[in-house]
């Protein structure tokens, strides 16, 4: 248990550092905006006196939201999320104010190329956010807001986050009287979302197959599938609703390259088999 917690907070630390690098070294120098509360913090840091830094707004806006969602999300998640944000804020402070890195007017790595800054800023910050989520934390309080309020107003969590970000980018465009930067920020947001999906769910999701067959074919199909793929297989009892006939359901997890061969095997043995394929995000097994 202790070893697992050490590993968890090590990854949360790395996630906070990575996210800070993406935001402070690529997005913020070019007045591009991250999504959610992080993007809101960047905007506030730009329109307020220099004393109110990005690091300060990250803590001021995120921590109260995580504490507000304590009851729904649990104490471990809340502590993990606050810890990640503190690491993110500390690293952002070090890059902006301590380390000999000039991020005042351009990215130290991508210069003033808006497209490069948007793409790499989104990619790097997305990797940080994905690592945080994968490790049981979070980088942004918008997740808490979405969980609490999305259901109350009758929309999904994803739609809530998207609406928040659209409103944020519109406000940025109005305040700056410049729509180029918010449009490039959308590019950064899109890249970040894909990076988060990759970290959390994997680039090649597994497929779950449920095969409904007549009982006399079950053993033969399972034997061939097990020999072909060397996978674990589960057999469930079933019953046809209209016919009342007894059926058996074969459940197994495959990768996308195995699906076609699985269909061929099943249809060769039982042409009346009913097969459904479902995409799954992750598989846990000892």
mmCIF file of C-alpha atoms in Angstrom:
data_model
loop_
_atom_site.group_PDB
_atom_site.id
_atom_site.type_symbol
_atom_site.label_atom_id
_atom_site.label_comp_id
_atom_site.label_asym_id
_atom_site.label_seq_id
_atom_site.Cartn_x
_atom_site.Cartn_y
_atom_site.Cartn_z
ATOM 1 C CA UNK A 1 0.000 0.000 0.000
ATOM 2 C CA UNK A 2 2.775 2.429 0.956
ATOM 3 C CA UNK A 3 4.757 1.601 -2.180
ATOM 4 C CA UNK A 4 1.668 2.182 -4.324
ATOM 5 C CA UNK A 5 1.032 5.575 -2.730
ATOM 6 C CA UNK A 6 4.648 6.632 -3.242
ATOM 7 C CA UNK A 7 4.395 5.654 -6.908
ATOM 8 C CA UNK A 8 1.080 7.502 -7.221
ATOM 9 C CA UNK A 9 2.426 10.791 -5.876
ATOM 10 C CA UNK A 10 5.645 10.436 -7.857
ATOM 11 C CA UNK A 11 3.584 10.303 -11.043
ATOM 12 C CA UNK A 12 1.396 13.194 -9.861
ATOM 13 C CA UNK A 13 4.563 15.223 -9.281
ATOM 14 C CA UNK A 14 5.833 14.457 -12.767
ATOM 15 C CA UNK A 15 2.378 15.264 -14.198
ATOM 16 C CA UNK A 16 2.337 18.691 -12.545
ATOM 17 C CA UNK A 17 5.825 19.495 -13.826
ATOM 18 C CA UNK A 18 4.986 18.397 -17.381
ATOM 19 C CA UNK A 19 1.770 20.405 -17.443
ATOM 20 C CA UNK A 20 3.582 23.526 -16.217
ATOM 21 C CA UNK A 21 6.181 23.171 -18.976
ATOM 22 C CA UNK A 22 3.496 22.940 -21.646
ATOM 23 C CA UNK A 23 1.591 25.957 -20.379
ATOM 24 C CA UNK A 24 4.388 28.312 -19.333
ATOM 25 C CA UNK A 25 6.898 27.544 -22.095
ATOM 26 C CA UNK A 26 4.539 27.245 -25.061
ATOM 27 C CA UNK A 27 1.026 28.619 -24.455
ATOM 28 C CA UNK A 28 1.293 31.546 -22.052
ATOM 29 C CA UNK A 29 4.262 33.345 -23.725
ATOM 30 C CA UNK A 30 2.230 33.691 -26.936
ATOM 31 C CA UNK A 31 -1.001 34.601 -25.110
ATOM 32 C CA UNK A 32 -2.537 31.257 -25.996
ATOM 33 C CA UNK A 33 -4.960 29.701 -23.551
ATOM 34 C CA UNK A 34 -5.148 26.332 -21.942
ATOM 35 C CA UNK A 35 -8.607 24.892 -21.298
ATOM 36 C CA UNK A 36 -10.706 25.056 -18.146
ATOM 37 C CA UNK A 37 -9.513 26.747 -14.983
ATOM 38 C CA UNK A 38 -5.930 26.723 -16.242
ATOM 39 C CA UNK A 39 -6.951 28.820 -19.250
ATOM 40 C CA UNK A 40 -8.992 31.092 -17.010
ATOM 41 C CA UNK A 41 -5.934 31.570 -14.793
ATOM 42 C CA UNK A 42 -3.823 32.533 -17.808
ATOM 43 C CA UNK A 43 -6.406 35.147 -18.826
ATOM 44 C CA UNK A 44 -6.634 36.600 -15.308
ATOM 45 C CA UNK A 45 -2.849 36.788 -15.028
ATOM 46 C CA UNK A 46 -2.765 38.797 -18.281
ATOM 47 C CA UNK A 47 -5.426 41.364 -17.378
ATOM 48 C CA UNK A 48 -4.408 41.993 -13.751
ATOM 49 C CA UNK A 49 -1.296 43.661 -12.253
ATOM 50 C CA UNK A 50 1.941 41.619 -12.404
ATOM 51 C CA UNK A 51 1.675 40.828 -8.700
ATOM 52 C CA UNK A 52 -1.199 38.457 -9.508
ATOM 53 C CA UNK A 53 0.781 35.692 -11.169
ATOM 54 C CA UNK A 54 -0.371 32.609 -13.033
ATOM 55 C CA UNK A 55 0.685 30.438 -10.090
ATOM 56 C CA UNK A 56 -1.458 32.456 -7.689
ATOM 57 C CA UNK A 57 -4.585 32.176 -9.846
ATOM 58 C CA UNK A 58 -4.066 28.447 -10.360
ATOM 59 C CA UNK A 59 -4.214 27.945 -6.599
ATOM 60 C CA UNK A 60 -6.923 30.549 -5.931
ATOM 61 C CA UNK A 61 -9.315 29.114 -8.517
ATOM 62 C CA UNK A 62 -8.588 25.387 -8.381
ATOM 63 C CA UNK A 63 -8.223 24.596 -4.690
ATOM 64 C CA UNK A 64 -11.662 25.950 -3.614
ATOM 65 C CA UNK A 65 -13.292 23.935 -6.426
ATOM 66 C CA UNK A 66 -11.604 20.715 -5.351
ATOM 67 C CA UNK A 67 -12.617 21.355 -1.735
ATOM 68 C CA UNK A 68 -16.166 22.122 -2.870
ATOM 69 C CA UNK A 69 -16.316 18.739 -4.581
ATOM 70 C CA UNK A 70 -14.845 16.866 -1.603
ATOM 71 C CA UNK A 71 -18.098 15.103 -0.741
ATOM 72 C CA UNK A 72 -18.698 13.832 -4.260
ATOM 73 C CA UNK A 73 -15.129 12.983 -5.214
ATOM 74 C CA UNK A 74 -13.719 11.721 -1.919
ATOM 75 C CA UNK A 75 -10.821 12.844 0.260
ATOM 76 C CA UNK A 76 -8.077 10.890 -1.553
ATOM 77 C CA UNK A 77 -8.986 12.339 -4.945
ATOM 78 C CA UNK A 78 -9.309 15.842 -3.490
ATOM 79 C CA UNK A 79 -5.923 15.665 -1.772
ATOM 80 C CA UNK A 80 -4.303 14.187 -4.904
ATOM 81 C CA UNK A 81 -5.787 16.906 -7.111
ATOM 82 C CA UNK A 82 -4.748 19.740 -4.776
ATOM 83 C CA UNK A 83 -1.250 18.271 -4.540
ATOM 84 C CA UNK A 84 -0.991 18.111 -8.353
ATOM 85 C CA UNK A 85 -2.156 21.705 -8.737
ATOM 86 C CA UNK A 86 0.350 22.859 -6.113
ATOM 87 C CA UNK A 87 3.170 21.129 -8.009
ATOM 88 C CA UNK A 88 1.885 22.675 -11.257
ATOM 89 C CA UNK A 89 1.760 26.120 -9.627
ATOM 90 C CA UNK A 90 5.208 25.765 -8.035
ATOM 91 C CA UNK A 91 6.780 24.707 -11.333
ATOM 92 C CA UNK A 92 5.036 27.554 -13.169
ATOM 93 C CA UNK A 93 6.439 29.989 -10.580
ATOM 94 C CA UNK A 94 9.949 28.583 -10.978
ATOM 95 C CA UNK A 95 9.861 28.846 -14.767
ATOM 96 C CA UNK A 96 8.390 32.339 -14.781
ATOM 97 C CA UNK A 97 10.282 33.944 -11.903
ATOM 98 C CA UNK A 98 13.261 31.887 -10.766
ATOM 99 C CA UNK A 99 14.891 29.841 -13.500
ATOM 100 C CA UNK A 100 16.957 31.643 -16.173
ATOM 101 C CA UNK A 101 14.327 31.050 -18.839
ATOM 102 C CA UNK A 102 12.870 33.978 -20.763
ATOM 103 C CA UNK A 103 9.183 33.314 -21.400
ATOM 104 C CA UNK A 104 8.115 36.955 -21.476
ATOM 105 C CA UNK A 105 7.418 37.329 -25.190
ATOM 106 C CA UNK A 106 8.100 34.009 -26.943
ATOM 107 C CA UNK A 107 8.484 30.298 -26.358
ATOM 108 C CA UNK A 108 12.124 29.431 -25.598
ATOM 109 C CA UNK A 109 11.722 26.338 -27.787
ATOM 110 C CA UNK A 110 9.231 27.243 -30.524
ATOM 111 C CA UNK A 111 9.838 30.991 -30.773
ATOM 112 C CA UNK A 112 6.831 32.997 -31.925
ATOM 113 C CA UNK A 113 5.379 30.324 -34.186
ATOM 114 C CA UNK A 114 1.752 30.210 -33.063
ATOM 115 C CA UNK A 115 0.981 26.838 -34.627
ATOM 116 C CA UNK A 116 3.996 25.119 -33.071
ATOM 117 C CA UNK A 117 3.249 26.689 -29.696
ATOM 118 C CA UNK A 118 -0.413 25.649 -29.876
ATOM 119 C CA UNK A 119 0.326 22.085 -30.927
ATOM 120 C CA UNK A 120 3.238 21.360 -28.609
ATOM 121 C CA UNK A 121 1.732 23.318 -25.733
ATOM 122 C CA UNK A 122 -1.498 21.339 -26.086
ATOM 123 C CA UNK A 123 0.372 18.047 -26.450
ATOM 124 C CA UNK A 124 2.630 18.547 -23.434
ATOM 125 C CA UNK A 125 -0.080 19.923 -21.141
ATOM 126 C CA UNK A 126 -2.392 17.119 -22.290
ATOM 127 C CA UNK A 127 0.227 14.533 -21.368
ATOM 128 C CA UNK A 128 0.482 16.102 -17.915
ATOM 129 C CA UNK A 129 -3.289 16.126 -17.455
ATOM 130 C CA UNK A 130 -3.590 12.549 -18.701
ATOM 131 C CA UNK A 131 -0.904 11.354 -16.291
ATOM 132 C CA UNK A 132 -2.693 13.105 -13.422
ATOM 133 C CA UNK A 133 -6.030 11.477 -14.267
ATOM 134 C CA UNK A 134 -4.373 8.102 -14.790
ATOM 135 C CA UNK A 135 -2.788 8.402 -11.345
ATOM 136 C CA UNK A 136 -6.057 9.232 -9.589
ATOM 137 C CA UNK A 137 -5.744 13.013 -9.460
ATOM 138 C CA UNK A 138 -6.699 15.959 -11.631
ATOM 139 C CA UNK A 139 -5.061 19.071 -13.017
ATOM 140 C CA UNK A 140 -8.103 21.285 -13.326
ATOM 141 C CA UNK A 141 -11.093 22.130 -11.143
ATOM 142 C CA UNK A 142 -13.381 22.253 -14.181
ATOM 143 C CA UNK A 143 -13.791 18.496 -13.745
ATOM 144 C CA UNK A 144 -15.363 19.063 -10.337
ATOM 145 C CA UNK A 145 -17.677 21.751 -11.718
ATOM 146 C CA UNK A 146 -18.761 19.482 -14.546
ATOM 147 C CA UNK A 147 -19.539 16.536 -12.255
ATOM 148 C CA UNK A 148 -21.567 18.723 -9.893
ATOM 149 C CA UNK A 149 -23.486 20.901 -12.343
ATOM 150 C CA UNK A 150 -23.712 19.004 -15.660
ATOM 151 C CA UNK A 151 -26.424 16.620 -14.472
ATOM 152 C CA UNK A 152 -28.397 19.418 -12.814
ATOM 153 C CA UNK A 153 -28.740 21.285 -16.110
ATOM 154 C CA UNK A 154 -29.359 18.150 -18.144
ATOM 155 C CA UNK A 155 -26.142 17.823 -20.170
ATOM 156 C CA UNK A 156 -23.184 15.454 -20.185
ATOM 157 C CA UNK A 157 -19.892 16.170 -18.443
ATOM 158 C CA UNK A 158 -18.106 16.404 -21.799
ATOM 159 C CA UNK A 159 -20.606 18.940 -23.148
ATOM 160 C CA UNK A 160 -20.320 21.000 -19.956
ATOM 161 C CA UNK A 161 -16.528 21.209 -20.299
ATOM 162 C CA UNK A 162 -16.808 22.067 -23.996
ATOM 163 C CA UNK A 163 -19.339 24.860 -23.324
ATOM 164 C CA UNK A 164 -17.109 26.260 -20.561
ATOM 165 C CA UNK A 165 -14.131 26.365 -22.902
ATOM 166 C CA UNK A 166 -16.094 27.925 -25.763
ATOM 167 C CA UNK A 167 -17.299 30.681 -23.429
ATOM 168 C CA UNK A 168 -13.728 31.140 -22.162
ATOM 169 C CA UNK A 169 -12.292 31.512 -25.674
ATOM 170 C CA UNK A 170 -15.052 33.912 -26.735
ATOM 171 C CA UNK A 171 -14.377 36.083 -23.677
ATOM 172 C CA UNK A 172 -10.639 36.008 -24.473
ATOM 173 C CA UNK A 173 -11.352 37.137 -28.035
ATOM 174 C CA UNK A 174 -13.565 39.997 -26.846
ATOM 175 C CA UNK A 175 -11.109 41.199 -24.192
ATOM 176 C CA UNK A 176 -8.093 41.002 -26.488
ATOM 177 C CA UNK A 177 -10.033 42.250 -29.521
ATOM 178 C CA UNK A 178 -8.153 39.549 -31.406
ATOM 179 C CA UNK A 179 -9.672 36.245 -32.549
ATOM 180 C CA UNK A 180 -6.503 34.667 -33.896
ATOM 181 C CA UNK A 181 -5.168 33.721 -30.464
ATOM 182 C CA UNK A 182 -8.438 32.120 -29.240
ATOM 183 C CA UNK A 183 -8.652 30.139 -32.500
ATOM 184 C CA UNK A 184 -5.122 28.839 -32.022
ATOM 185 C CA UNK A 185 -6.084 28.058 -28.425
ATOM 186 C CA UNK A 186 -8.808 25.776 -29.771
ATOM 187 C CA UNK A 187 -6.084 23.936 -31.696
ATOM 188 C CA UNK A 188 -4.133 23.537 -28.445
ATOM 189 C CA UNK A 189 -7.269 22.319 -26.655
ATOM 190 C CA UNK A 190 -8.007 19.739 -29.364
ATOM 191 C CA UNK A 191 -4.456 18.362 -29.244
ATOM 192 C CA UNK A 192 -4.579 18.267 -25.436
ATOM 193 C CA UNK A 193 -7.853 16.298 -25.431
ATOM 194 C CA UNK A 194 -6.378 13.694 -27.768
ATOM 195 C CA UNK A 195 -3.263 13.446 -25.580
ATOM 196 C CA UNK A 196 -5.416 12.927 -22.484
ATOM 197 C CA UNK A 197 -7.417 10.209 -24.262
ATOM 198 C CA UNK A 198 -4.191 8.486 -25.273
ATOM 199 C CA UNK A 199 -2.787 8.530 -21.724
ATOM 200 C CA UNK A 200 -6.022 7.521 -19.991
ATOM 201 C CA UNK A 201 -7.523 5.050 -22.461
ATOM 202 C CA UNK A 202 -4.671 3.980 -24.729
ATOM 203 C CA UNK A 203 -4.208 4.466 -28.441
ATOM 204 C CA UNK A 204 -5.493 1.006 -29.364
ATOM 205 C CA UNK A 205 -8.529 0.083 -27.302
ATOM 206 C CA UNK A 206 -9.418 -3.535 -26.736
ATOM 207 C CA UNK A 207 -12.651 -5.075 -28.022
ATOM 208 C CA UNK A 208 -15.095 -7.071 -25.922
ATOM 209 C CA UNK A 209 -16.983 -9.751 -27.863
ATOM 210 C CA UNK A 210 -20.246 -11.297 -26.683
ATOM 211 C CA UNK A 211 -21.227 -14.341 -28.723
ATOM 212 C CA UNK A 212 -24.680 -15.854 -28.213
ATOM 213 C CA UNK A 213 -24.749 -19.474 -29.368
ATOM 214 C CA UNK A 214 -26.773 -22.659 -29.027
ATOM 215 C CA UNK A 215 -25.501 -24.740 -26.124
ATOM 216 C CA UNK A 216 -24.334 -27.658 -28.301
ATOM 217 C CA UNK A 217 -21.786 -25.379 -30.024
ATOM 218 C CA UNK A 218 -20.364 -23.646 -26.957
ATOM 219 C CA UNK A 219 -17.616 -26.087 -26.035
ATOM 220 C CA UNK A 220 -16.360 -26.406 -29.606
ATOM 221 C CA UNK A 221 -16.288 -22.636 -30.196
ATOM 222 C CA UNK A 222 -14.529 -21.955 -26.886
ATOM 223 C CA UNK A 223 -11.922 -24.647 -27.561
ATOM 224 C CA UNK A 224 -11.038 -23.218 -30.970
ATOM 225 C CA UNK A 225 -11.026 -19.593 -29.740
ATOM 226 C CA UNK A 226 -8.875 -20.464 -26.743
ATOM 227 C CA UNK A 227 -6.367 -22.335 -28.916
ATOM 228 C CA UNK A 228 -6.305 -19.569 -31.551
ATOM 229 C CA UNK A 229 -5.951 -16.536 -29.259
ATOM 230 C CA UNK A 230 -4.800 -18.024 -25.928
ATOM 231 C CA UNK A 231 -7.298 -15.778 -24.154
ATOM 232 C CA UNK A 232 -9.406 -16.256 -21.082
ATOM 233 C CA UNK A 233 -13.061 -16.936 -21.929
ATOM 234 C CA UNK A 234 -16.172 -16.629 -19.773
ATOM 235 C CA UNK A 235 -19.425 -18.518 -20.422
ATOM 236 C CA UNK A 236 -22.706 -17.035 -19.199
ATOM 237 C CA UNK A 237 -26.158 -18.610 -19.125
ATOM 238 C CA UNK A 238 -28.814 -17.045 -21.331
ATOM 239 C CA UNK A 239 -32.360 -17.561 -22.515
ATOM 240 C CA UNK A 240 -34.144 -16.366 -25.636
ATOM 241 C CA UNK A 241 -36.990 -13.998 -24.800
ATOM 242 C CA UNK A 242 -39.355 -15.002 -27.612
ATOM 243 C CA UNK A 243 -38.357 -18.634 -28.120
ATOM 244 C CA UNK A 244 -37.586 -19.451 -24.504
ATOM 245 C CA UNK A 245 -34.698 -21.586 -25.727
ATOM 246 C CA UNK A 246 -31.644 -21.927 -23.533
ATOM 247 C CA UNK A 247 -28.595 -20.107 -24.884
ATOM 248 C CA UNK A 248 -25.046 -19.557 -23.726
ATOM 249 C CA UNK A 249 -23.091 -16.316 -23.994
ATOM 250 C CA UNK A 250 -19.360 -16.463 -24.669
ATOM 251 C CA UNK A 251 -17.485 -13.388 -23.469
ATOM 252 C CA UNK A 252 -13.863 -12.619 -24.333
ATOM 253 C CA UNK A 253 -11.584 -9.615 -24.871
ATOM 254 C CA UNK A 254 -9.553 -9.280 -28.080
ATOM 255 C CA UNK A 255 -7.552 -6.661 -29.917
ATOM 256 C CA UNK A 256 -8.787 -5.168 -33.175
ATOM 257 C CA UNK A 257 -6.586 -7.426 -35.299
ATOM 258 C CA UNK A 258 -8.250 -10.541 -33.871
ATOM 259 C CA UNK A 259 -11.866 -9.584 -34.500
ATOM 260 C CA UNK A 260 -12.127 -10.760 -38.114
ATOM 261 C CA UNK A 261 -10.586 -14.147 -37.348
ATOM 262 C CA UNK A 262 -12.907 -14.567 -34.352
ATOM 263 C CA UNK A 263 -15.955 -13.975 -36.571
ATOM 264 C CA UNK A 264 -14.722 -16.528 -39.085
ATOM 265 C CA UNK A 265 -14.203 -19.171 -36.399
ATOM 266 C CA UNK A 266 -17.620 -18.646 -34.823
ATOM 267 C CA UNK A 267 -19.522 -18.613 -38.139
ATOM 268 C CA UNK A 268 -17.792 -21.794 -39.309
ATOM 269 C CA UNK A 269 -19.096 -23.623 -36.250
ATOM 270 C CA UNK A 270 -22.480 -21.926 -35.692
ATOM 271 C CA UNK A 271 -23.933 -19.885 -38.544
ATOM 272 C CA UNK A 272 -26.792 -18.762 -36.291
ATOM 273 C CA UNK A 273 -24.495 -17.229 -33.684
ATOM 274 C CA UNK A 274 -25.225 -13.643 -32.667
ATOM 275 C CA UNK A 275 -22.097 -11.533 -32.127
ATOM 276 C CA UNK A 276 -21.748 -8.064 -30.638
ATOM 277 C CA UNK A 277 -18.471 -6.129 -30.416
ATOM 278 C CA UNK A 278 -17.952 -3.385 -27.851
ATOM 279 C CA UNK A 279 -14.980 -1.072 -27.543
ATOM 280 C CA UNK A 280 -13.496 -0.993 -24.050
ATOM 281 C CA UNK A 281 -11.117 1.583 -22.642
ATOM 282 C CA UNK A 282 -9.053 -0.527 -20.275
ATOM 283 C CA UNK A 283 -8.549 -4.082 -19.046
ATOM 284 C CA UNK A 284 -7.488 -5.077 -15.537
ATOM 285 C CA UNK A 285 -6.354 -8.604 -14.764
ATOM 286 C CA UNK A 286 -3.983 -10.274 -12.326
#
